[in-house]
């Protein structure tokens, strides 16, 4: 089991690491001549940023087909309110980095091979994935904070993508010996 926001952030970090590896290998093999037009360095990322700036509020909305919020509201409460991770987590999440390392290698292979032989601008797909997962993490964190719960991913062995939630356990306010509020 893993917190859903942590899962999305790990995916984003994995995609960024794959992007760095892909760009370094691409520059080592093809050199700077692979990107002759400087506008193409800034154009695709600007378009991606604009799309994601418009797409993220749609994910926060309740519009069917766009909303992530509807998925969050279908989450089931967990029996353990403390949110302690079980030691026998599902196979999908076993080991802290193993599945993400395999995923990073797959991302590198998928983007590097066509970029070497065809168009180097395919690496922007990795950038889009990384920023998209970061935006999903922001949507999840916003929803968790707003509703006072933590979303968990992978609590059900039969359906590892099913979400559950636990309430946030707030610490009691500190008290002084005279019951005066802390300064």
Coordinates of N, CA and C in Angstrom, one line a residue:
X1 N 0.8 -1.2 0.0 CA 0.0 0.0 0.0 C 0.9 1.2 0.0
X2 N 0.4 2.2 -0.7 CA 1.2 3.5 -0.8 C 0.2 4.6 -0.8
X3 N 0.6 5.8 -0.3 CA -0.3 7.0 -0.4 C -0.4 7.3 -1.9
X4 N -1.5 7.7 -2.3 CA -1.8 7.9 -3.7 C -0.9 9.1 -4.2
X5 N -0.8 10.1 -3.4 CA 0.0 11.3 -3.8 C 1.4 10.9 -3.9
X6 N 1.9 10.1 -3.0 CA 3.3 9.6 -3.1 C 3.5 8.8 -4.4
X7 N 2.6 8.0 -4.7 CA 2.7 7.2 -5.9 C 2.8 8.1 -7.2
X8 N 2.0 9.1 -7.3 CA 2.0 10.0 -8.4 C 3.4 10.8 -8.4
X9 N 3.8 11.2 -7.2 CA 5.1 11.9 -7.2 C 6.3 11.0 -7.6
X10 N 6.2 9.8 -7.2 CA 7.3 8.8 -7.6 C 7.3 8.6 -9.1
X11 N 6.1 8.5 -9.7 CA 6.0 8.4 -11.1 C 6.6 9.6 -11.8
X12 N 6.3 10.8 -11.3 CA 6.8 12.1 -11.8 C 8.4 12.1 -11.7
X13 N 8.9 11.7 -10.6 CA 10.4 11.7 -10.4 C 11.0 10.7 -11.3
X14 N 10.3 9.5 -11.5 CA 10.8 8.5 -12.4 C 10.8 9.0 -13.8
X15 N 9.8 9.7 -14.3 CA 9.8 10.2 -15.6 C 10.8 11.3 -15.8
X16 N 11.0 12.1 -14.8 CA 12.1 13.2 -14.9 C 13.5 12.5 -15.0
X17 N 13.7 11.5 -14.2 CA 15.0 10.8 -14.3 C 15.2 10.1 -15.7
X18 N 14.1 9.5 -16.2 CA 14.2 9.0 -17.5 C 14.4 10.0 -18.6
X19 N 13.8 11.2 -18.4 CA 14.1 12.3 -19.3 C 15.5 12.7 -19.3
X20 N 16.1 12.9 -18.1 CA 17.5 13.3 -18.0 C 18.4 12.3 -18.7
X21 N 18.2 11.0 -18.4 CA 19.0 9.9 -19.0 C 18.8 10.0 -20.6
X22 N 17.6 10.1 -21.0 CA 17.4 10.1 -22.5 C 18.1 11.3 -23.1
X23 N 18.0 12.5 -22.5 CA 18.6 13.7 -23.1 C 20.1 13.6 -23.1
X24 N 20.7 13.1 -22.0 CA 22.1 12.9 -22.0 C 22.6 12.0 -23.0
X25 N 22.0 10.8 -23.2 CA 22.4 9.9 -24.2 C 22.2 10.4 -25.6
X26 N 21.1 11.1 -25.8 CA 20.8 11.7 -27.1 C 21.8 12.8 -27.4
X27 N 22.2 13.6 -26.5 CA 23.2 14.6 -26.7 C 24.6 14.0 -27.0
X28 N 24.9 12.9 -26.3 CA 26.2 12.2 -26.4 C 26.3 11.6 -27.8
X29 N 25.2 11.1 -28.3 CA 25.2 10.4 -29.6 C 25.0 11.3 -30.8
X30 N 24.0 12.2 -30.7 CA 23.7 13.1 -31.8 C 24.3 14.5 -31.7
X31 N 24.6 14.9 -30.5 CA 25.2 16.3 -30.3 C 24.1 17.3 -30.3
X32 N 24.5 18.6 -30.2 CA 23.5 19.7 -30.2 C 22.9 19.9 -31.6
X33 N 23.5 19.3 -32.6 CA 22.9 19.5 -33.9 C 21.5 18.8 -34.1
X34 N 21.2 17.9 -33.1 CA 19.9 17.2 -33.1 C 18.8 18.2 -33.0
X35 N 19.0 19.3 -32.3 CA 18.0 20.3 -32.1 C 18.4 21.6 -32.8
X36 N 18.3 21.8 -34.1 CA 18.8 22.9 -34.7 C 18.0 24.2 -34.5
X37 N 16.7 24.1 -34.3 CA 15.9 25.3 -34.2 C 15.6 25.6 -32.7
X38 N 16.1 26.8 -32.2 CA 15.9 27.0 -30.7 C 14.5 27.2 -30.3
X39 N 13.6 27.6 -31.3 CA 12.2 27.8 -31.0 C 11.6 26.4 -30.5
X40 N 12.1 25.4 -31.1 CA 11.5 24.1 -30.8 C 12.0 23.6 -29.4
X41 N 12.9 24.3 -28.8 CA 13.3 24.0 -27.4 C 12.2 24.6 -26.4
X42 N 11.6 25.7 -26.8 CA 10.6 26.4 -25.9 C 9.2 26.2 -26.3
X43 N 8.9 25.9 -27.6 CA 7.5 25.8 -28.1 C 6.8 24.6 -27.5
X44 N 7.3 23.4 -27.7 CA 6.5 22.3 -27.1 C 6.3 22.3 -25.6
X45 N 7.4 22.6 -24.8 CA 7.1 22.7 -23.4 C 6.1 23.8 -23.0
X46 N 6.1 24.9 -23.8 CA 5.1 26.0 -23.5 C 3.7 25.5 -23.8
X47 N 3.5 24.8 -24.9 CA 2.2 24.2 -25.3 C 1.8 23.2 -24.2
X48 N 2.7 22.4 -23.8 CA 2.4 21.4 -22.8 C 1.9 22.0 -21.5
X49 N 2.7 23.1 -21.1 CA 2.3 23.8 -19.9 C 0.9 24.4 -20.0
X50 N 0.6 25.0 -21.1 CA -0.7 25.6 -21.3 C -1.8 24.5 -21.2
X51 N -1.6 23.4 -21.9 CA -2.6 22.3 -21.8 C -2.8 21.9 -20.4
X52 N -1.7 21.7 -19.7 CA -1.8 21.2 -18.3 C -2.4 22.2 -17.3
X53 N -2.2 23.5 -17.6 CA -2.8 24.5 -16.8 C -4.3 24.5 -17.0
X54 N -4.7 24.2 -18.2 CA -6.2 24.2 -18.4 C -6.8 22.8 -18.0
X55 N -6.0 21.8 -18.1 CA -6.5 20.4 -17.8 C -6.6 20.2 -16.3
X56 N -5.7 20.7 -15.5 CA -5.7 20.5 -14.0 C -7.0 21.0 -13.3
X57 N -7.5 22.2 -13.6 CA -8.8 22.5 -13.0 C -9.9 21.6 -13.4
X58 N -9.8 21.1 -14.6 CA -10.9 20.1 -15.1 C -10.8 18.9 -14.2
X59 N -9.6 18.5 -13.9 CA -9.5 17.3 -13.0 C -10.0 17.6 -11.6
X60 N -9.9 18.8 -11.1 CA -10.4 19.2 -9.8 C -12.0 19.4 -9.8
X61 N -12.5 19.5 -11.0 CA -14.0 19.7 -11.1 C -14.7 18.4 -10.9
X62 N -16.0 18.5 -11.1 CA -16.9 17.3 -11.0 C -17.4 16.9 -12.3
X63 N -16.8 17.3 -13.4 CA -17.3 17.0 -14.7 C -16.9 15.6 -15.1
X64 N -18.0 14.8 -15.4 CA -17.8 13.4 -15.7 C -16.9 13.3 -17.0
X65 N -15.9 12.4 -16.9 CA -15.0 12.2 -18.0 C -13.6 12.9 -17.8
X66 N -13.7 14.0 -17.0 CA -12.5 14.7 -16.7 C -12.0 14.6 -15.3
X67 N -13.0 14.5 -14.4 CA -12.7 14.6 -12.9 C -12.0 13.5 -12.3
X68 N -11.0 13.8 -11.5 CA -10.4 12.8 -10.6 C -11.2 12.7 -9.3
X69 N -11.9 13.8 -9.0 CA -12.6 13.9 -7.7 C -13.6 12.8 -7.6
X70 N -14.3 12.5 -8.6 CA -15.3 11.4 -8.6 C -14.7 10.1 -8.2
X71 N -13.5 9.9 -8.7 CA -12.8 8.6 -8.3 C -12.4 8.7 -6.8
X72 N -12.0 9.8 -6.3 CA -11.6 9.9 -4.9 C -12.8 9.7 -4.0
X73 N -14.0 10.2 -4.4 CA -15.2 10.0 -3.6 C -15.7 8.6 -3.5
X74 N -15.2 7.7 -4.4 CA -15.6 6.3 -4.4 C -14.7 5.5 -3.5
X75 N -13.7 6.2 -2.9 CA -12.8 5.5 -2.0 C -13.5 4.9 -0.8
X76 N -13.0 3.8 -0.3 CA -13.7 3.2 0.9 C -12.8 3.5 2.1
X77 N -13.5 3.6 3.3 CA -12.7 3.8 4.5 C -11.9 2.6 4.9
X78 N -10.7 2.8 5.4 CA -9.9 1.7 5.8 C -10.2 1.4 7.3
X79 N -10.0 0.1 7.6 CA -10.3 -0.3 9.0 C -9.3 0.3 10.0
X80 N -8.0 0.4 9.6 CA -7.0 0.9 10.4 C -6.9 2.4 10.3
X81 N -7.4 3.2 11.2 CA -7.5 4.6 11.0 C -6.1 5.3 11.1
X82 N -5.1 4.6 11.6 CA -3.8 5.3 11.8 C -3.0 5.3 10.4
X83 N -3.4 4.5 9.4 CA -2.7 4.6 8.2 C -1.4 3.9 8.2
X84 N -1.3 2.9 9.1 CA 0.0 2.1 9.1 C 0.0 1.2 7.9
X85 N 1.2 1.2 7.3 CA 1.3 0.3 6.1 C 1.5 -1.1 6.5
X86 N 0.8 -2.1 5.9 CA 1.0 -3.5 6.1 C 2.3 -3.9 5.6
X87 N 2.9 -5.0 6.2 CA 4.2 -5.4 5.8 C 4.1 -6.3 4.6
X88 N 3.0 -6.9 4.3 CA 2.8 -7.8 3.1 C 2.1 -7.1 1.9
X89 N 2.6 -5.9 1.6 CA 1.9 -5.1 0.6 C 1.8 -5.8 -0.7
X90 N 0.9 -5.4 -1.6 CA 0.6 -6.0 -2.8 C 1.8 -6.1 -3.7
X91 N 1.8 -7.0 -4.6 CA 3.0 -7.3 -5.5 C 3.3 -6.0 -6.3
X92 N 2.3 -5.2 -6.6 CA 2.5 -4.0 -7.4 C 3.4 -3.0 -6.7
X93 N 3.4 -3.0 -5.4 CA 4.2 -2.0 -4.6 C 5.3 -2.6 -3.8
X94 N 5.6 -3.9 -4.0 CA 6.7 -4.5 -3.2 C 8.0 -3.9 -3.5
X95 N 8.8 -3.5 -2.5 CA 10.1 -2.8 -2.7 C 9.9 -1.4 -3.0
X96 N 10.7 -0.5 -2.5 CA 10.4 0.9 -2.7 C 10.8 1.4 -4.1
X97 N 11.7 0.8 -4.8 CA 12.2 1.4 -6.0 C 12.1 0.4 -7.2
X98 N 12.0 -0.9 -6.9 CA 12.0 -1.8 -8.0 C 11.0 -1.6 -9.1
X99 N 9.7 -1.4 -8.9 CA 8.8 -1.2 -10.0 C 9.1 0.1 -10.7
X100 N 9.5 1.1 -9.9 CA 9.8 2.4 -10.6 C 11.1 2.4 -11.4
X101 N 12.0 1.6 -11.0 CA 13.3 1.4 -11.8 C 12.9 0.8 -13.1
X102 N 12.1 -0.3 -13.1 CA 11.7 -0.9 -14.3 C 10.9 0.0 -15.2
X103 N 10.1 0.8 -14.6 CA 9.3 1.8 -15.3 C 10.2 2.8 -16.0
X104 N 11.2 3.3 -15.2 CA 12.1 4.3 -15.8 C 12.9 3.7 -17.0
X105 N 13.3 2.5 -16.9 CA 14.0 1.8 -18.0 C 13.1 1.7 -19.2
X106 N 11.8 1.4 -19.0 CA 10.9 1.3 -20.1 C 10.7 2.7 -20.7
X107 N 10.6 3.7 -19.9 CA 10.4 5.1 -20.4 C 11.6 5.5 -21.3
X108 N 12.8 5.2 -20.8 CA 14.0 5.5 -21.5 C 14.0 4.8 -22.9
X109 N 13.7 3.5 -22.8 CA 13.7 2.7 -24.1 C 12.7 3.2 -25.1
X110 N 11.5 3.5 -24.6 CA 10.4 3.9 -25.4 C 10.7 5.3 -26.1
X111 N 11.4 6.2 -25.4 CA 11.7 7.5 -25.9 C 13.0 7.6 -26.6
X112 N 14.0 6.8 -26.1 CA 15.4 6.9 -26.7 C 15.5 6.3 -28.1
X113 N 15.0 5.1 -28.3 CA 15.1 4.4 -29.5 C 14.6 5.2 -30.7
X114 N 13.3 5.7 -30.6 CA 12.8 6.5 -31.7 C 13.5 7.9 -31.8
X115 N 13.9 8.4 -30.7 CA 14.6 9.7 -30.7 C 16.0 9.6 -31.4
X116 N 16.7 8.5 -31.3 CA 18.0 8.3 -31.9 C 17.8 8.2 -33.4
X117 N 16.8 7.5 -33.9 CA 16.7 7.2 -35.3 C 15.7 8.1 -36.0
X118 N 14.8 8.8 -35.3 CA 13.8 9.6 -36.0 C 13.9 11.0 -35.6
X119 N 13.1 11.4 -34.6 CA 12.9 12.8 -34.2 C 13.3 12.9 -32.7
X120 N 14.2 13.8 -32.4 CA 14.6 14.0 -31.0 C 13.6 14.6 -30.1
X121 N 12.6 15.2 -30.7 CA 11.6 15.9 -30.0 C 10.6 15.0 -29.3
X122 N 10.7 13.7 -29.5 CA 9.9 12.7 -28.8 C 10.2 12.7 -27.3
X123 N 11.3 13.3 -26.8 CA 11.6 13.3 -25.4 C 10.7 14.2 -24.7
X124 N 10.0 15.1 -25.4 CA 9.0 16.0 -24.7 C 7.8 15.2 -24.2
X125 N 7.7 14.0 -24.7 CA 6.6 13.1 -24.2 C 6.9 12.7 -22.7
X126 N 8.2 12.5 -22.4 CA 8.6 12.2 -21.1 C 8.3 13.4 -20.2
X127 N 8.6 14.6 -20.7 CA 8.4 15.8 -20.0 C 6.9 16.0 -19.7
X128 N 6.1 15.7 -20.7 CA 4.7 15.8 -20.5 C 4.2 14.9 -19.4
X129 N 4.7 13.6 -19.4 CA 4.2 12.7 -18.4 C 4.6 13.1 -17.0
X130 N 5.9 13.6 -16.9 CA 6.4 14.1 -15.6 C 5.5 15.2 -15.0
X131 N 5.2 16.2 -15.9 CA 4.5 17.3 -15.4 C 3.0 16.9 -15.2
X132 N 2.5 16.0 -16.0 CA 1.1 15.6 -15.8 C 1.0 14.8 -14.4
X133 N 2.0 14.0 -14.1 CA 1.9 13.3 -12.8 C 2.1 14.3 -11.7
X134 N 2.9 15.3 -11.8 CA 3.0 16.3 -10.8 C 1.7 17.1 -10.6
X135 N 1.0 17.4 -11.7 CA -0.3 18.0 -11.6 C -1.3 17.1 -10.9
X136 N -1.3 15.8 -11.2 CA -2.2 14.9 -10.6 C -1.9 14.8 -9.1
X137 N -0.6 14.9 -8.7 CA -0.2 14.9 -7.3 C -0.8 16.2 -6.6
X138 N -0.8 17.3 -7.3 CA -1.4 18.5 -6.8 C -2.9 18.4 -6.6
X139 N -3.5 17.8 -7.5 CA -5.0 17.6 -7.4 C -5.3 16.7 -6.2
X140 N -4.5 15.6 -6.0 CA -4.7 14.7 -4.9 C -4.5 15.4 -3.6
X141 N -3.3 16.1 -3.5 CA -3.0 16.8 -2.3 C -4.1 17.8 -1.9
X142 N -4.5 18.5 -2.9 CA -5.6 19.5 -2.6 C -6.9 18.9 -2.1
X143 N -7.3 17.8 -2.7 CA -8.5 17.1 -2.3 C -8.3 16.5 -0.9
X144 N -7.1 15.9 -0.6 CA -6.9 15.4 0.7 C -7.0 16.4 1.8
X145 N -6.3 17.5 1.5 CA -6.3 18.6 2.5 C -7.7 19.2 2.7
X146 N -8.4 19.3 1.6 CA -9.8 19.9 1.7 C -10.7 19.0 2.5
X147 N -10.6 17.7 2.4 CA -11.5 16.7 3.0 C -10.9 16.1 4.3
X148 N -9.7 16.4 4.7 CA -9.1 15.9 5.9 C -8.9 14.4 5.9
X149 N -8.6 13.8 4.8 CA -8.3 12.4 4.7 C -7.0 12.2 3.9
X150 N -6.5 11.0 4.0 CA -5.3 10.5 3.3 C -5.8 9.4 2.3
X151 N -5.5 9.6 1.0 CA -5.9 8.5 0.1 C -4.8 7.5 -0.1
X152 N -5.2 6.2 -0.1 CA -4.3 5.1 -0.2 C -4.6 4.3 -1.4
X153 N -3.5 3.8 -2.0 CA -3.6 3.1 -3.3 C -3.1 1.7 -3.0
X154 N -3.8 0.6 -3.4 CA -3.3 -0.7 -3.3 C -3.7 -1.5 -2.1
X155 N -4.8 -1.1 -1.4 CA -5.1 -1.8 -0.2 C -5.8 -3.2 -0.5
X156 N -6.4 -3.3 -1.6 CA -7.2 -4.5 -2.0 C -6.3 -5.3 -2.9
X157 N -6.0 -6.6 -2.5 CA -5.1 -7.4 -3.4 C -5.8 -7.8 -4.7
X158 N -7.1 -7.9 -4.7 CA -7.8 -8.3 -5.9 C -7.9 -7.1 -6.9
X159 N -8.0 -5.9 -6.4 CA -8.0 -4.7 -7.2 C -7.0 -3.7 -6.6
X160 N -5.7 -3.7 -7.0 CA -4.7 -2.9 -6.4 C -4.9 -1.4 -6.7
X161 N -5.7 -1.0 -7.7 CA -5.9 0.4 -8.0 C -7.1 1.0 -7.3
X162 N -7.8 0.2 -6.5 CA -8.9 0.7 -5.7 C -8.4 1.6 -4.6
X163 N -9.0 2.7 -4.4 CA -8.6 3.7 -3.4 C -9.3 3.5 -2.1
X164 N -8.6 3.8 -1.0 CA -9.2 3.8 0.3 C -8.7 5.1 1.0
X165 N -9.3 5.4 2.1 CA -8.9 6.6 2.8 C -8.9 6.4 4.3
X166 N -8.1 7.2 5.0 CA -8.0 7.2 6.4 C -8.1 8.7 6.8
X167 N -8.7 9.0 8.0 CA -8.8 10.4 8.4 C -7.4 10.8 8.9
X168 N -7.2 12.1 8.7 CA -5.9 12.7 9.2 C -6.1 12.8 10.7
X169 N -5.1 12.3 11.4 CA -5.1 12.4 12.9 C -4.4 13.7 13.2
X170 N -5.1 14.6 13.7 CA -4.5 15.9 14.1 C -4.0 15.8 15.5
X171 N -2.8 16.4 15.7 CA -2.3 16.4 17.1 C -3.0 17.4 17.9
X172 N -3.2 17.1 19.2 CA -3.9 18.0 20.0 C -3.1 19.3 20.2
X173 N -3.7 20.4 20.4 CA -2.9 21.6 20.6 C -2.1 21.5 21.9
X174 N -0.9 22.1 21.9 CA -0.1 22.1 23.0 C -0.7 22.9 24.1
X175 N -0.5 22.5 25.3 CA -1.0 23.2 26.5 C 0.2 23.5 27.4
X176 N 0.0 24.7 28.0 CA 1.0 25.1 29.0 C 0.5 24.7 30.4
X177 N 1.3 24.9 31.4 CA 1.0 24.5 32.8 C -0.2 25.3 33.3
X178 N -0.3 26.6 32.7 CA -1.4 27.4 33.2 C -2.6 27.4 32.2
X179 N -2.6 26.5 31.3 CA -3.6 26.5 30.2 C -3.7 27.7 29.3
X180 N -2.6 28.5 29.3 CA -2.5 29.6 28.5 C -2.1 29.2 27.1
X181 N -2.6 29.8 26.0 CA -2.2 29.4 24.7 C -0.7 29.6 24.5
X182 N -0.1 28.7 23.8 CA 1.4 28.9 23.5 C 1.7 30.1 22.7
X183 N 2.8 30.7 23.0 CA 3.1 32.0 22.3 C 3.8 31.7 21.0

